[in-house]
Tab-separated table of C-alpha atoms in Angstrom:
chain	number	residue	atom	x	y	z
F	1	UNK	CA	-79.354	34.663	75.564
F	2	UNK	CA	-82.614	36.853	76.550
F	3	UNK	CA	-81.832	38.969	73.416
F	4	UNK	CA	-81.348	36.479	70.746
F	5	UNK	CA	-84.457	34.848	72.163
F	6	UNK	CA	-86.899	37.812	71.613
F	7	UNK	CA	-85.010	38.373	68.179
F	8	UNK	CA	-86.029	35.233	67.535
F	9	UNK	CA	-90.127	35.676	69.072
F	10	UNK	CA	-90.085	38.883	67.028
F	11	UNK	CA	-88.827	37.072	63.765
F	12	UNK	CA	-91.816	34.453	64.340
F	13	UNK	CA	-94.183	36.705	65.118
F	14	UNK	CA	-93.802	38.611	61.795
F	15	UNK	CA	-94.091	35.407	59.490
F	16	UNK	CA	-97.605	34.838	61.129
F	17	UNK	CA	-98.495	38.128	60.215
F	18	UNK	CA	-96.979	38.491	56.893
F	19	UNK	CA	-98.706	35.072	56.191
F	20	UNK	CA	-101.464	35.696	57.453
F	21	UNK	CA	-101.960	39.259	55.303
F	22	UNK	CA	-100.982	36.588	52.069
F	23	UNK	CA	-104.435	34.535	52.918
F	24	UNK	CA	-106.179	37.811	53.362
F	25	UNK	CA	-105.010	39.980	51.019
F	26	UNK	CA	-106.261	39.732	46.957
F	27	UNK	CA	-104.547	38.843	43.826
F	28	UNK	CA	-104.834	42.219	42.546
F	29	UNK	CA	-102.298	43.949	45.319
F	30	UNK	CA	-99.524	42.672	43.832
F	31	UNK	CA	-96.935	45.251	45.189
F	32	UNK	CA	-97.782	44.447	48.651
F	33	UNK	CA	-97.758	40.488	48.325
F	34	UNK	CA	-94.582	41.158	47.085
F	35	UNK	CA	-93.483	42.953	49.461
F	36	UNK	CA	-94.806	40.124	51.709
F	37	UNK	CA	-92.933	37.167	50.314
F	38	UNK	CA	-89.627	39.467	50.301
F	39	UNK	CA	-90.359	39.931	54.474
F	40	UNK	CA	-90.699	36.449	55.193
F	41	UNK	CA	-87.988	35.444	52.833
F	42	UNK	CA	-85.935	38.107	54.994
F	43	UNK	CA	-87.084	36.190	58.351
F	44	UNK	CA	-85.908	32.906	56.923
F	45	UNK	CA	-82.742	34.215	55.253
F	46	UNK	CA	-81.961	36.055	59.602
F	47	UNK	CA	-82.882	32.337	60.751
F	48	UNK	CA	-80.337	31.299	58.594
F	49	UNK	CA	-82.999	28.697	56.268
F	50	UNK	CA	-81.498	29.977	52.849
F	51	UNK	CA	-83.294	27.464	50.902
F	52	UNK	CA	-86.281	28.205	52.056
F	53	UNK	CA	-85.673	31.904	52.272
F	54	UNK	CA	-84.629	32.053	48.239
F	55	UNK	CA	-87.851	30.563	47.571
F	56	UNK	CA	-90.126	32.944	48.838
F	57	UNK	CA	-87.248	35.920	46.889
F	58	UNK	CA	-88.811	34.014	43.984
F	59	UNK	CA	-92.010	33.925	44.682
F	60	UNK	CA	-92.095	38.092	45.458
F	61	UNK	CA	-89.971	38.300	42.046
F	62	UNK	CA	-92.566	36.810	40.108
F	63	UNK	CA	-95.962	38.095	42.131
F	64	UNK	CA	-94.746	41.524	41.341
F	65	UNK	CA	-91.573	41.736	38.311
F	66	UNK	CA	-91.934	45.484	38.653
F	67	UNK	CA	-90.485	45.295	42.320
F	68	UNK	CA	-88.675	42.646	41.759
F	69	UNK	CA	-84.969	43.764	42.267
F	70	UNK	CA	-85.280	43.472	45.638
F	71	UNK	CA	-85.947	39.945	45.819
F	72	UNK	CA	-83.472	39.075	42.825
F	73	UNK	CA	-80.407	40.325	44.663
F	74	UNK	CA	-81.241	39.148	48.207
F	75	UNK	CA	-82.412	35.840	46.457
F	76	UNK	CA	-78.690	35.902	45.057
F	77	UNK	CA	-77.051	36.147	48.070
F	78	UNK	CA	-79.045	33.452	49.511
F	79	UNK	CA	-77.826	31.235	46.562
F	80	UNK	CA	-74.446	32.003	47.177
F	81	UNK	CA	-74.549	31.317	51.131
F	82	UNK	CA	-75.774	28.055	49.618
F	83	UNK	CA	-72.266	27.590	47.249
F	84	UNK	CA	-75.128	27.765	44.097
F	85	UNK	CA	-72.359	30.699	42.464
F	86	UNK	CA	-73.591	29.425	39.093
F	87	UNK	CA	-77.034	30.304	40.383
F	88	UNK	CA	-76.026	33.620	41.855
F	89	UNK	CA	-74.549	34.460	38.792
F	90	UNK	CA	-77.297	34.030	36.638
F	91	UNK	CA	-79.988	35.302	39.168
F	92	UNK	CA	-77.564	39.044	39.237
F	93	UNK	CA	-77.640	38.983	35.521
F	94	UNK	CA	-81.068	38.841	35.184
F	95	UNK	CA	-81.367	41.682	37.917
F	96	UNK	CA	-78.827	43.806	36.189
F	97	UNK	CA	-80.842	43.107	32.922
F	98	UNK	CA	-84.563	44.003	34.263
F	99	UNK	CA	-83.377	46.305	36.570
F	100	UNK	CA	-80.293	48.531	34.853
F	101	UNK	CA	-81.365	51.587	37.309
F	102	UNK	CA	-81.077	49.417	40.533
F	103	UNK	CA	-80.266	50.784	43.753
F	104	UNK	CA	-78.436	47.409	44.161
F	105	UNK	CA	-76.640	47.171	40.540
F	106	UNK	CA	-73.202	48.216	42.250
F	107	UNK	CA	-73.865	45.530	44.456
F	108	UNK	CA	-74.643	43.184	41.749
F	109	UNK	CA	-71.786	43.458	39.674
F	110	UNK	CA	-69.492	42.823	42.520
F	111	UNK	CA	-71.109	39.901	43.927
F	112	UNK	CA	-70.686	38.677	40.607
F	113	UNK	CA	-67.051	39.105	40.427
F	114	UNK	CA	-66.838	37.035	43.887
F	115	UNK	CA	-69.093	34.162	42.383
F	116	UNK	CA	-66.611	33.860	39.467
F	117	UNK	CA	-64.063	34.066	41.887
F	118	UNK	CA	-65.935	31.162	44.033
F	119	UNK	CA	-65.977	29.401	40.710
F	120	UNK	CA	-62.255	29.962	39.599
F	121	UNK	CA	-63.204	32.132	36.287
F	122	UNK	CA	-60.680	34.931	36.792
F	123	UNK	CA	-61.412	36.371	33.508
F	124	UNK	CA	-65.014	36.611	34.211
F	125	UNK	CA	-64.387	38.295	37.408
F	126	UNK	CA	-61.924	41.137	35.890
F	127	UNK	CA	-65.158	41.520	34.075
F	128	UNK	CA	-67.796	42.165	36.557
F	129	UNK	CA	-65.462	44.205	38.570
F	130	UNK	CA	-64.618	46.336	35.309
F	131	UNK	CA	-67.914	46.932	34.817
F	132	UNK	CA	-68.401	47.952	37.957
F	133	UNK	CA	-65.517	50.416	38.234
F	134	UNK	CA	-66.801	51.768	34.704
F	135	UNK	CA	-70.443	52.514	36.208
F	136	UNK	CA	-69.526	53.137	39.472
F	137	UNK	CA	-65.894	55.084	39.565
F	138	UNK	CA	-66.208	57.177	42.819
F	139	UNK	CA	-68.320	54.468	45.243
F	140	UNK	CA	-66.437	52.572	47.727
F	141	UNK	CA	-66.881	48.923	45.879
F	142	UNK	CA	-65.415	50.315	42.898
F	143	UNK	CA	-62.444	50.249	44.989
F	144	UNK	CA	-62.897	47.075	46.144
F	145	UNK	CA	-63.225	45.712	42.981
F	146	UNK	CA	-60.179	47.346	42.151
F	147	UNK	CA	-58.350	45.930	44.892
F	148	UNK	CA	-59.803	42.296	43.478
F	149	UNK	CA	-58.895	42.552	40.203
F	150	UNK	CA	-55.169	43.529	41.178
F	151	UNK	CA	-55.206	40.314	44.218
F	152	UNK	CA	-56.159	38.224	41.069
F	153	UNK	CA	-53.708	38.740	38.874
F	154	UNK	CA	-51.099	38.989	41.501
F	155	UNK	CA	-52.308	35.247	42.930
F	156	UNK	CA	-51.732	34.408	38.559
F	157	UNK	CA	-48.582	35.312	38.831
F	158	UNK	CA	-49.221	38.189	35.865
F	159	UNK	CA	-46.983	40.382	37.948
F	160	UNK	CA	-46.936	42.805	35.057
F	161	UNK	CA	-51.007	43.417	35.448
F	162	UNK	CA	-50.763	43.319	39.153
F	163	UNK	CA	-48.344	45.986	38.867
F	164	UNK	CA	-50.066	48.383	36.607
F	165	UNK	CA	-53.517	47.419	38.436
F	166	UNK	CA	-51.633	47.981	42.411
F	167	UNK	CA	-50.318	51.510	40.627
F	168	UNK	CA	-53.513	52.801	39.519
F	169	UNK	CA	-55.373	51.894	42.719
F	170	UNK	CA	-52.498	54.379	44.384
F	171	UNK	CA	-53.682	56.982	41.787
F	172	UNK	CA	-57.234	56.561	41.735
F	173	UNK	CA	-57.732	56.093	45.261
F	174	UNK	CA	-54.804	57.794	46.786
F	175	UNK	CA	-55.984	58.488	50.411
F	176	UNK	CA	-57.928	54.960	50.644
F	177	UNK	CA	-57.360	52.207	53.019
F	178	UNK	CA	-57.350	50.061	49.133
F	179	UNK	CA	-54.155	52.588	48.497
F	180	UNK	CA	-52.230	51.288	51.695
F	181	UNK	CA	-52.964	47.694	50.434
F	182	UNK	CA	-52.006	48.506	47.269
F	183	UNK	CA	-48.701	49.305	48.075
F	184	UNK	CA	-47.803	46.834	50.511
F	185	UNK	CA	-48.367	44.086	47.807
F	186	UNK	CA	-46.603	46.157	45.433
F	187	UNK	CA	-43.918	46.119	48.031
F	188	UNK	CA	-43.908	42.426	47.714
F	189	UNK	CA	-44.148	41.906	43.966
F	190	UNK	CA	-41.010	44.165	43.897
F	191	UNK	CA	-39.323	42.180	46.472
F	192	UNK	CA	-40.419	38.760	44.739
F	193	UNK	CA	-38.854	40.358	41.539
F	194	UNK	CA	-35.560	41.106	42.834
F	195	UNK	CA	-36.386	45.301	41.654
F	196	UNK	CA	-36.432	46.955	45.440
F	197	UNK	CA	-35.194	49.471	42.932
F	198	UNK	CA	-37.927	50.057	41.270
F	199	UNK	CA	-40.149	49.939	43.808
F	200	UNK	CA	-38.252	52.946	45.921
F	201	UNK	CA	-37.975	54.837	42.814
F	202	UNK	CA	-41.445	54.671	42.213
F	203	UNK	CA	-42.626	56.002	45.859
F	204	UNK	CA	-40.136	58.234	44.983
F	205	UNK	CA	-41.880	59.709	42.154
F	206	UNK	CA	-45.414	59.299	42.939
F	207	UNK	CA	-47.146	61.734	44.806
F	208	UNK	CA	-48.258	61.026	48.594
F	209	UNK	CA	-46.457	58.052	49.561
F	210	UNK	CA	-44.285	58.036	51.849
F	211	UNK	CA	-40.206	57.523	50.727
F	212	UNK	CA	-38.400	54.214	51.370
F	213	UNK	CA	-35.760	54.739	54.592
F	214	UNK	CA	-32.403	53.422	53.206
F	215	UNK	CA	-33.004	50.999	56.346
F	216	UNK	CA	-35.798	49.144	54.702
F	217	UNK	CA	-34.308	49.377	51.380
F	218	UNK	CA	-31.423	47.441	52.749
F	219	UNK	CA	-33.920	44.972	54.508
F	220	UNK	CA	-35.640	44.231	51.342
F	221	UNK	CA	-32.866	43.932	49.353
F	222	UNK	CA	-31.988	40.847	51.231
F	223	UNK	CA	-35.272	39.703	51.722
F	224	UNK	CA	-35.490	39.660	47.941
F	225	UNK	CA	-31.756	37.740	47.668
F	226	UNK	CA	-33.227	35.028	50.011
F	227	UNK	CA	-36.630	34.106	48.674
F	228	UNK	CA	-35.015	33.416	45.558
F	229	UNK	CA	-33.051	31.155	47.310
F	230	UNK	CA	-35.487	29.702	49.009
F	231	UNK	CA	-37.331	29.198	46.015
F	232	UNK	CA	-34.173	27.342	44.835
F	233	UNK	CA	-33.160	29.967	42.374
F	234	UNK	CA	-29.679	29.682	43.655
F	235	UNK	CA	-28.009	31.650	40.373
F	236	UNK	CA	-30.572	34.269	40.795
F	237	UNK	CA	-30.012	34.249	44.433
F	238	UNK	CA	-26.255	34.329	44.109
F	239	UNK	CA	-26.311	37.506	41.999
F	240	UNK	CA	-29.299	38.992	44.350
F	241	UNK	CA	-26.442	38.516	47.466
F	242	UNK	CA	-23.571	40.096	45.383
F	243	UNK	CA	-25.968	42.815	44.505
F	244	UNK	CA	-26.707	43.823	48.089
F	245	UNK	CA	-23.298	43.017	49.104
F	246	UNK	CA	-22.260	45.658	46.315
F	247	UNK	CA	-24.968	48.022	47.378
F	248	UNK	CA	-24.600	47.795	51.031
F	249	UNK	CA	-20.921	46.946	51.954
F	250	UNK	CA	-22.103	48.326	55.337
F	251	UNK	CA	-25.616	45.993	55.260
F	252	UNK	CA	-27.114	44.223	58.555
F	253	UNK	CA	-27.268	41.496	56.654
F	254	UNK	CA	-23.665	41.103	55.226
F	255	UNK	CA	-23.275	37.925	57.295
F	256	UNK	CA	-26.179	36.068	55.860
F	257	UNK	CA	-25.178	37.264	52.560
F	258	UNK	CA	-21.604	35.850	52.456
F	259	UNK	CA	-22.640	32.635	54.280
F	260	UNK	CA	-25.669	31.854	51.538
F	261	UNK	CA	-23.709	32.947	48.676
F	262	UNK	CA	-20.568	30.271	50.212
F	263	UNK	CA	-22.707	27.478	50.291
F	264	UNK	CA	-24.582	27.861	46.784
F	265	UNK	CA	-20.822	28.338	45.339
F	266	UNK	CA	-19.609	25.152	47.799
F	267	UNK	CA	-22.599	23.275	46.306
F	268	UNK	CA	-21.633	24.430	42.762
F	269	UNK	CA	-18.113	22.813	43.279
F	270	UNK	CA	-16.514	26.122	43.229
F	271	UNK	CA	-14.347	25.883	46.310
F	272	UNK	CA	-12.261	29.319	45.453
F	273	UNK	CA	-15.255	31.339	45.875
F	274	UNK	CA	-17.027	29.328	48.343
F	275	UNK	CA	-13.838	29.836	50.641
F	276	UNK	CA	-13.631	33.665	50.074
F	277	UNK	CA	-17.383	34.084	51.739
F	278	UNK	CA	-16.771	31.513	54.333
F	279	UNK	CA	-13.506	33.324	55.330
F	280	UNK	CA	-16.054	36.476	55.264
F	281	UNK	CA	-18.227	34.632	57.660
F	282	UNK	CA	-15.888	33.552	59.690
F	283	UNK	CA	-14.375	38.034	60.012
F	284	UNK	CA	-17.159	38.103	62.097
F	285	UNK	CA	-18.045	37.471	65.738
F	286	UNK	CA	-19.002	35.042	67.541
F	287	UNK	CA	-22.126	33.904	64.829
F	288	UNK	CA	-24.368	31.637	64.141
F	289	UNK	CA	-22.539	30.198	61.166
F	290	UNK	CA	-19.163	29.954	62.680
F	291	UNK	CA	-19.165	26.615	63.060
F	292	UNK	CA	-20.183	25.268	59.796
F	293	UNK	CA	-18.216	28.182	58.061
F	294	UNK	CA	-15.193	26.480	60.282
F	295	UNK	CA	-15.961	22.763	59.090
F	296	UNK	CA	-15.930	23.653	55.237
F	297	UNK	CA	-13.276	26.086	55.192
F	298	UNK	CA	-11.124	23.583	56.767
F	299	UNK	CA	-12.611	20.809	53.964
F	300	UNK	CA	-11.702	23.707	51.485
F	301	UNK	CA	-8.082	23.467	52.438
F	302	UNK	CA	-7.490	19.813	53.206
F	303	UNK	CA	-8.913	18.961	49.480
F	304	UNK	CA	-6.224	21.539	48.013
F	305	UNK	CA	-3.620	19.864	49.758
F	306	UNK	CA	-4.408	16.557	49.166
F	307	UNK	CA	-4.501	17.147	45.607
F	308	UNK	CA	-1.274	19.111	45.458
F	309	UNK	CA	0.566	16.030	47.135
């Protein structure tokens, strides 16, 4: 309340004065007008009037072009508040173009990458963010845009890119907070693939990372069976649960295994198999498949009978 409002009396009070050193001041102090029209275009872009705010950006860009890198990069932002990411885009080019020495180039080419990104131009955002790594390899947007680029080709579904982009974030930025996000997606590509493998021999092999717990391999093995068949994959998924049924005779997830892999072989019409898992299902205790293990086994059986009669 009694803050906000003398933020706000303060904000005011410096747009008089900034405007009122604009009526006063002559053409020929072009820095400082500048500098004028980028203050009050600050006090409209706080009080959250972005058109108005990006005009007077403009106006400082063009009183004084020498200055003017300022303006074009706050002016861009205002733009983009404003869902203009065409706009933004071309107002950061022209910054990075006049201004190649910029204090806020970093910051240019990566707001760039998330206009494309606004815009749905993935290739053009790989771009910007590439350029930015190039320019900028040790700064903390370079990882960033690292991350990015590896989030957009993962989202793609290039899991190949995503990979090698996830792998090099681990080895160019191995201590980062971008490192431990890294390799929790890379957890899940692996996992969406079916490879647990090859995701716990790679932490194996790569310095710093902590090693996968036989535990969680186990887990994600059977996440990995189930998603496929979720997905409806249900010949990947069968081989996924014989996998980790093969790999983990002792697994905490045995039960689910033999009780998905019965019904996608009951659905398939082949009862023999479907029977062996339910059987499986039904070795255990009291679970929550009994039941429906007990209804088709006994299916199973009264179908072989009938047909032998």
């Amino acid at each position: 309340g009694k803050t906000i409002v003398m933020t706000m009396s303060f904000v005011l009070w410096a747009m008089t004065h900034f405007n009122r050193f604009l009526q006063q001041a002559p053409a020929s102090e072009k820095a400082l007008r500048s500098d004028a029209y980028n203050r009050i275009g600050d006090c409209h872009f706080y009080n959250r009037s972005y058109a108005t705010a990006e005009q007077y950006y403009r106006k400082a860009a063009e009183t004084d072009d020498s200055q003017g890198d300022y303006a074009l990069y706050r002016g861009a932002i205002t733009q983009g508040l404003g869902k203009d990411y065409a706009g933004k885009v071309e107002t950061l080019k022209r910054l990075i173009n006049n201004f190649p020495q910029s204090t806020y180039a970093e910051q240019a080419f990566y707001e760039m990458g998330r206009a494309y990104i606004e815009q749905e131009k993935s290739a053009q955002a790989i771009e910007a963010f590439d350029e930015l790594i190039k320019r900028f390899p040790k700064s903390s947007l370079a990882r960033k845009a690292a991350t990015e680029t590896a989030m957009i080709y993962n989202q793609s579904g290039n899991d190949e890119k995503a990979i090698a982009a996830y792998k090099k974030i681990i080895t160019d930025y191995p201590l980062s907070e971008e490192a431990q996000i890294a390799a929790q997606d890379l957890k899940s590509i692996y996992v969406d693939m079916g490879r647990v493998d090859l995701f716990a021999e790679y932490v194996a092999g790569t310095s710093g990372m902590q090693p996968v717990e036989s535990s969680e391999i186990d887990t994600l093995t059977y996440i990995a069976a189930e998603k496929a068949y979720s997905r409806g994959e249900l010949e990947v998924a069968k081989k996924a649960f014989e996998e980790y049924l093969q790999k983990h005779p002792a697994g905490a997830f045995r039960l689910n295994s033999y009780y998905y892999k019965g019904v996608i072989c009951y659905n398939q019409g082949n009862e023999d198999e479907a029977l062996e898992n339910f059987e499986k299902v039904l070795e255990f205790p009291a679970n929550q498949y009994r039941e429906e293990a007990m209804v088709v086994t006994a299916d199973i059986y009264y179908n072989s009978s009938a047909l032998e009669k």
